[in-house]
mmCIF file of C-alpha atoms and ligand atoms in Angstrom:
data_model
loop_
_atom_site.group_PDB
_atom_site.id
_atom_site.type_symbol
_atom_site.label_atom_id
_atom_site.label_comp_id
_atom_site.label_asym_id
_atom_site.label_seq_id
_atom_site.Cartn_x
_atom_site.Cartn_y
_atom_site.Cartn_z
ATOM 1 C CA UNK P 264 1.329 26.722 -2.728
ATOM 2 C CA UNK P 265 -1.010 24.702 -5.120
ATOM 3 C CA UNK P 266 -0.041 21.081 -5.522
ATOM 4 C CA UNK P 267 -2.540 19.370 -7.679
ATOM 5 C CA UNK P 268 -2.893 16.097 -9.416
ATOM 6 C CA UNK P 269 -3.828 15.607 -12.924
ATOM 7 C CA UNK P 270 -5.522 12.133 -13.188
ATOM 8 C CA UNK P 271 -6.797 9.993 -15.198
ATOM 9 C CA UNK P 272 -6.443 6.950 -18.389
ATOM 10 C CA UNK P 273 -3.700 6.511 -20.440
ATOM 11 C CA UNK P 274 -4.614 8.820 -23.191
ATOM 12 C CA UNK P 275 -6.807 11.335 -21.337
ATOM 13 C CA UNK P 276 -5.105 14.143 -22.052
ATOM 14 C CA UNK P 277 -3.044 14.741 -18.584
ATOM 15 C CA UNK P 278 0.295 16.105 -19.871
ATOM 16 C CA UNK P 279 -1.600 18.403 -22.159
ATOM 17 C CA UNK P 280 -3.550 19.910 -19.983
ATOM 18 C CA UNK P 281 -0.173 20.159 -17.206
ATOM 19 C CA UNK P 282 1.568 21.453 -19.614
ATOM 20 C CA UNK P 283 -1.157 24.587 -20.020
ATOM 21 C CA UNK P 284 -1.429 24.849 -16.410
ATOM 22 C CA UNK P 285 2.413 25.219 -16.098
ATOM 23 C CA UNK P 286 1.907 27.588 -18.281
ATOM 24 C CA UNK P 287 -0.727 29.569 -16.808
ATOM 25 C CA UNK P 288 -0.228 29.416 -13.245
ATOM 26 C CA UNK P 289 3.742 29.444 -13.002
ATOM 27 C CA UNK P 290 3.668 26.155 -11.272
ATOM 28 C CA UNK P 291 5.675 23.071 -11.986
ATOM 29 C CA UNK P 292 4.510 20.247 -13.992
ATOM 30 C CA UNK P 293 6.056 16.698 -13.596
ATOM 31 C CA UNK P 294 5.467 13.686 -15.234
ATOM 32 C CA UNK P 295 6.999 10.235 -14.168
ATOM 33 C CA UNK P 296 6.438 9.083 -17.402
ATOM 34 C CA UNK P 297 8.742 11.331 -19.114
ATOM 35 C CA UNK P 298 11.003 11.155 -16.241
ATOM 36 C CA UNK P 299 11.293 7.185 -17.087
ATOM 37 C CA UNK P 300 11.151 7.558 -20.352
ATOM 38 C CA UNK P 301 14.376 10.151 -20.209
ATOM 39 C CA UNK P 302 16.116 7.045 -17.942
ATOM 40 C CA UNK P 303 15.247 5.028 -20.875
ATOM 41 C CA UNK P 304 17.026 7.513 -23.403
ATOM 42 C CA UNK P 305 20.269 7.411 -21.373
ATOM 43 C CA UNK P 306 20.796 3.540 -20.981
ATOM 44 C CA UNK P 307 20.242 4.474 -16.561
ATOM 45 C CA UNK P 308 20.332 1.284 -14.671
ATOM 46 C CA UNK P 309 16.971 3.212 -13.489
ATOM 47 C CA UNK P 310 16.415 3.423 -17.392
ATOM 48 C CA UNK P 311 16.534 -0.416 -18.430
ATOM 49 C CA UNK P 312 14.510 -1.774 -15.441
ATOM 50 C CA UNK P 313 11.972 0.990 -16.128
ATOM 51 C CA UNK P 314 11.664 -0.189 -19.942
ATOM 52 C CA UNK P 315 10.894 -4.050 -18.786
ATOM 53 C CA UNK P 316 7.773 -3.338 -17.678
ATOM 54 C CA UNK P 317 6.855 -0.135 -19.260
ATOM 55 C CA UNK P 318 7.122 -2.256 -22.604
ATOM 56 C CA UNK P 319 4.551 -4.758 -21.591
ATOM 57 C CA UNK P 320 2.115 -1.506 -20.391
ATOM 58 C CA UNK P 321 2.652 -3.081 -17.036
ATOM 59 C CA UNK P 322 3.539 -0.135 -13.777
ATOM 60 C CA UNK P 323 7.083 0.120 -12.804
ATOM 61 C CA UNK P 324 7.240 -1.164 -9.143
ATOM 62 C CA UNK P 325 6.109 1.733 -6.193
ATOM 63 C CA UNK P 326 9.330 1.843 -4.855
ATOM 64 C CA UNK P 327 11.349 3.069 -7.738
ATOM 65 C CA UNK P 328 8.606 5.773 -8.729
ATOM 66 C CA UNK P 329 8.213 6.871 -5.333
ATOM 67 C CA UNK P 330 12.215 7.321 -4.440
ATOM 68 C CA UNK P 331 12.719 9.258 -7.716
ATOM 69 C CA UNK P 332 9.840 11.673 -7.120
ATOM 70 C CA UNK P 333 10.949 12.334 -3.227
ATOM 71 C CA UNK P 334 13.845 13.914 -4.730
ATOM 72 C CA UNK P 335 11.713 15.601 -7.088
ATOM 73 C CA UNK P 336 9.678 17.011 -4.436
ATOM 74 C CA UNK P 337 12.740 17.911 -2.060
ATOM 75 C CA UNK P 338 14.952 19.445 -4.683
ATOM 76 C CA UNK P 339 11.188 21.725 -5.663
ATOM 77 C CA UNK P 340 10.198 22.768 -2.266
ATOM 78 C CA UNK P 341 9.994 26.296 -2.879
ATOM 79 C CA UNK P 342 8.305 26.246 -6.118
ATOM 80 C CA UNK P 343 4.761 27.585 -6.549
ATOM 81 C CA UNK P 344 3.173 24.168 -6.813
ATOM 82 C CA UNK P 345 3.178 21.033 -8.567
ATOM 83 C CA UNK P 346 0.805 19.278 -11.260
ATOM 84 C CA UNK P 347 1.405 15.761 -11.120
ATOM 85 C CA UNK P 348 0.718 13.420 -13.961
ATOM 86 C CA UNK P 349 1.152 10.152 -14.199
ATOM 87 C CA UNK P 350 1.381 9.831 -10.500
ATOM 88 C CA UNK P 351 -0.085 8.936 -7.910
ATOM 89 C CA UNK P 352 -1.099 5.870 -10.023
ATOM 90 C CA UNK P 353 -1.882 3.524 -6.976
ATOM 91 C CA UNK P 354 -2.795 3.750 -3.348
ATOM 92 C CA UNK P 355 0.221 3.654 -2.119
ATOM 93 C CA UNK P 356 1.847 5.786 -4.516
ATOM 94 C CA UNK P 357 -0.678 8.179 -3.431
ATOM 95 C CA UNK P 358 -0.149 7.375 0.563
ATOM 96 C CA UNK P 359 3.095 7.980 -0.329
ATOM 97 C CA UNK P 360 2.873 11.577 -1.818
ATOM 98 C CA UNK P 361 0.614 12.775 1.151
ATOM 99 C CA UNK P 362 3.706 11.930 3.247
ATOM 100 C CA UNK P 363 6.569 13.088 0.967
ATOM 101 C CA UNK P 364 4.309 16.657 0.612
ATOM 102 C CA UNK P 365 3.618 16.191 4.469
ATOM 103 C CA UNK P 366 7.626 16.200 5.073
ATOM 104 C CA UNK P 367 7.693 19.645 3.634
ATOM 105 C CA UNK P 368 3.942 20.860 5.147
ATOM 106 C CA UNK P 369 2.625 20.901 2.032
ATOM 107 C CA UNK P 370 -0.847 18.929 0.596
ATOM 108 C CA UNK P 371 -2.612 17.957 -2.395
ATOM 109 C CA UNK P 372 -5.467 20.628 -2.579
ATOM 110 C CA UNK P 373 -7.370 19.559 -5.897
ATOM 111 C CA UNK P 374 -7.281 16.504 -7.934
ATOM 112 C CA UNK P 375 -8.658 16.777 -11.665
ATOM 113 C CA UNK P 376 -10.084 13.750 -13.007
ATOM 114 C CA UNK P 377 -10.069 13.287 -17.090
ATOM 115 C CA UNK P 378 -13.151 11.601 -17.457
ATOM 116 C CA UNK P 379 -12.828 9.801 -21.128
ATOM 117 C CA UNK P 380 -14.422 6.470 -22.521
ATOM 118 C CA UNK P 381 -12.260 3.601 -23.678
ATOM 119 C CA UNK P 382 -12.825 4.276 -27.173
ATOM 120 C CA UNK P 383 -11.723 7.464 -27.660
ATOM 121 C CA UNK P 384 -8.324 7.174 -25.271
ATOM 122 C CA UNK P 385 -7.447 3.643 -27.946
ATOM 123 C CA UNK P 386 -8.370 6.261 -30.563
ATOM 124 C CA UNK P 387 -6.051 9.022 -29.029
ATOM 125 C CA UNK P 388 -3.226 6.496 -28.333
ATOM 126 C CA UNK P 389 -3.089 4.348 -31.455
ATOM 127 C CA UNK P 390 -2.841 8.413 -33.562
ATOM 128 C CA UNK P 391 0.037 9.233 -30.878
ATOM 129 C CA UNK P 392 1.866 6.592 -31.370
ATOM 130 C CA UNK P 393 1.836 6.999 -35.313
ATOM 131 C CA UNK P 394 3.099 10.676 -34.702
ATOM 132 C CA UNK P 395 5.482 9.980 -32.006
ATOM 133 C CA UNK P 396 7.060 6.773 -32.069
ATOM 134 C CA UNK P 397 6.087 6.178 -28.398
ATOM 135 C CA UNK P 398 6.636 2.218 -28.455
ATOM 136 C CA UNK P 399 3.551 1.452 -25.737
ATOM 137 C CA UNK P 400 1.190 3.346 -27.641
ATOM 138 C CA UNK P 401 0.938 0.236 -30.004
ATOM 139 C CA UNK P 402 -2.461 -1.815 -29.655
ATOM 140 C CA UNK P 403 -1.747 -4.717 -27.150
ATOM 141 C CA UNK P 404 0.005 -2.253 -24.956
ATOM 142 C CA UNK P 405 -2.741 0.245 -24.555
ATOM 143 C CA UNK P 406 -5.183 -2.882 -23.651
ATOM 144 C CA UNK P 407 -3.005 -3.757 -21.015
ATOM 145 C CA UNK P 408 -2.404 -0.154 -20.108
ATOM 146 C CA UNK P 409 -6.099 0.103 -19.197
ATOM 147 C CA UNK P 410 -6.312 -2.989 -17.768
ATOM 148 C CA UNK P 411 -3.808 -1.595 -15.062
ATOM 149 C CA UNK P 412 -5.197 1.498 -15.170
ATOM 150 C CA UNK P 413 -8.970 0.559 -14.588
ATOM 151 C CA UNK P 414 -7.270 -2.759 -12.055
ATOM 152 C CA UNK P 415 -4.614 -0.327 -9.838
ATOM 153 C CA UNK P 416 -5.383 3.100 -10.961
ATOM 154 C CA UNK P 417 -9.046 3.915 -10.806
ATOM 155 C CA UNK P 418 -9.434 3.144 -6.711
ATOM 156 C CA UNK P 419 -7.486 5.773 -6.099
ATOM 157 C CA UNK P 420 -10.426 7.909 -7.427
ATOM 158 C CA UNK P 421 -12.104 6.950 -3.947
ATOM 159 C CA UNK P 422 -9.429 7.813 -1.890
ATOM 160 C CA UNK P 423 -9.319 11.820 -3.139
ATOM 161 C CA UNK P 424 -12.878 11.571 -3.510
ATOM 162 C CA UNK P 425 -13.501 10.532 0.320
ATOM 163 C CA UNK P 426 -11.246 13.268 0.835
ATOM 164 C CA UNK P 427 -13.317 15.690 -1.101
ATOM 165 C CA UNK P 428 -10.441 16.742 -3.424
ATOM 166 C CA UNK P 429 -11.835 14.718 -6.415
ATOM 167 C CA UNK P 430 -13.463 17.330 -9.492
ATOM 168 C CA UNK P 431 -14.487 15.371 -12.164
ATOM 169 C CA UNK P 432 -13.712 16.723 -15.904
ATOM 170 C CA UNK P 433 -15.347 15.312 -19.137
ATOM 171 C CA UNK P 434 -12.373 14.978 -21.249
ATOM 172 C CA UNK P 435 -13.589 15.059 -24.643
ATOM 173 C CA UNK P 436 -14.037 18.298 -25.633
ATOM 174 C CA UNK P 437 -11.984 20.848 -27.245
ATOM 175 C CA UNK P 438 -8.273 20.919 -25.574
ATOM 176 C CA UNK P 439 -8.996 25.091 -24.942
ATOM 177 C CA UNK P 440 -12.268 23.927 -23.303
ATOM 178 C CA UNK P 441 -10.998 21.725 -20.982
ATOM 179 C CA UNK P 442 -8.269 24.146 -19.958
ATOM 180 C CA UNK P 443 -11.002 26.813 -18.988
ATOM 181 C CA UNK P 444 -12.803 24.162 -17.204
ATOM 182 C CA UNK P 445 -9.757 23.453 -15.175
ATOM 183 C CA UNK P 446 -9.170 26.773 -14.057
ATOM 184 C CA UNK P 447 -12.409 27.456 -13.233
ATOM 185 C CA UNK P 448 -12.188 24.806 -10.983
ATOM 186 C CA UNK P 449 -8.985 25.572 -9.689
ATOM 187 C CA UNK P 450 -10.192 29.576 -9.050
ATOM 188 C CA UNK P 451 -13.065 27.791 -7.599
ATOM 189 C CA UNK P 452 -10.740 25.734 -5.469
ATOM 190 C CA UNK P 453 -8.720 28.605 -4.484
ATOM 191 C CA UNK P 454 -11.476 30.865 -3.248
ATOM 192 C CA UNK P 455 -12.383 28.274 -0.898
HETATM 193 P P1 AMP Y 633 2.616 7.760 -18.963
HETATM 194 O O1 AMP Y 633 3.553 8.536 -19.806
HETATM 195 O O2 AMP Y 633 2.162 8.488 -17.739
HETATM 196 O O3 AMP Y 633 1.442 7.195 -19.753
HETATM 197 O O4 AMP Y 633 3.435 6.489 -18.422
HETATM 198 C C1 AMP Y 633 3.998 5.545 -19.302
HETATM 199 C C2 AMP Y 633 4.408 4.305 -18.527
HETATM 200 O O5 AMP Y 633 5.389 4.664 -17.531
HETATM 201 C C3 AMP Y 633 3.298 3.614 -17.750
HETATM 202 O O6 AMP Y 633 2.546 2.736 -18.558
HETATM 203 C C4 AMP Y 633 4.100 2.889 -16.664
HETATM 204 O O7 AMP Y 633 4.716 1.739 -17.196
HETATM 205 C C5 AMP Y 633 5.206 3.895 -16.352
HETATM 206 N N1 AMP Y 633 4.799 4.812 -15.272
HETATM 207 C C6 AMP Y 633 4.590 6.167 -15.364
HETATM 208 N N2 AMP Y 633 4.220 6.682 -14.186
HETATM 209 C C7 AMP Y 633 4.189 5.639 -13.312
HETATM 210 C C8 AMP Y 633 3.848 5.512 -11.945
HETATM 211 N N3 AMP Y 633 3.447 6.584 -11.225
HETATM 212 N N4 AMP Y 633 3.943 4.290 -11.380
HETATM 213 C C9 AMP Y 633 4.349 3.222 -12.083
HETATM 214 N N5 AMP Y 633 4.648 3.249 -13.380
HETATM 215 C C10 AMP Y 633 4.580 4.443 -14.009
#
């Protein structure tokens, strides 16, 4: 089983390069995010508390992301791994996961780290949210977004990297180009 995190800023290009990796390797990609933003769509009580801080660009408290990916991670114990994105997103979200993956004998074996400067991930977000509609893709939420991200987020780089699991990606070339890189580092990972 590969489990692997995809991590890095808002607007680094994690879902798109989970999404090819679901793809490729047959695993399974999830993506609080769009788990919280599907609460959202349906009115959940889950839904509406997720939406009062997502708004703001602020993180939705540990406990409620934590709970809702333990079932995610019981009900997919027999899949071929997982790509997370979007999560871990602090330390104890990532304590957490060690132990929820422990539960089942299972690990994170490689975490991929999206390596793009401020700049380009306002860039990125601000042409997202013109496209999509994605209501925190608006200026003063992205700010805040990597204010969290850069205040709660980043440490955890020195958790995985203590760990040795931490490959570092530049995330600003092509979309194909960063794929191959990932795999490469994955087969890399594998071969191990
Ligand atoms: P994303 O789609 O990953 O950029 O996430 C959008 C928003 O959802 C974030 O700005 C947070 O408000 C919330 N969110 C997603 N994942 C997490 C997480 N692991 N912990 C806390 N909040 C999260």
């Amino acid at each position: 089983m590969l489990n692997l995190v995809i991590f890095g800023a808002p607007g680094s290009g994690k879902g798109t390069q989970s999404e090819i990796l679901e793809n490729k390797l047959g695993i399974v990609h999830v993506s609080t995010g769009d788990m919280l933003r599907k609460e959202i769509s349906e009115h959940t009580q889950l839904g509406v508390l997720a939406d009062s801080y997502m708004k703001h660009g602020k993180l939705v408290p540990d406990e409620v992301v934590v709970d809702m990916l333990e079932k995610f991670i019981d009900e997919h114990d027999k899949a071929k791994g997982i790509a997370f994105d979007g999560f871990p997103r602090t330390l104890h979200q990532g304590e957490a996961l060690d132990k929820m993956l422990a539960k089942h004998n299972q690990k994170i074996g490689i975490v991929i780290s999206l390596e793009v400067e401020d700049s380009v991930l306002i860039e990125r977000m601000i042409a997202r949210g013109a496209q999509s509609g994605r209501s925190d893709d608006n200026r003063q939420t992205i700010e805040n977004r990597l204010k969290v991200y850069y205040s709660q987020t980043e440490p955890l780089k020195d958790f995985y990297e203590k760990q040795g699991k931490l490959v570092r990606i530049k995330g600003h070339n092509s979309i194909e180009e960063i794929a191959s890189t990932i795999e490469n580092e994955i087969q890399k990972h594998l071969k191990k």
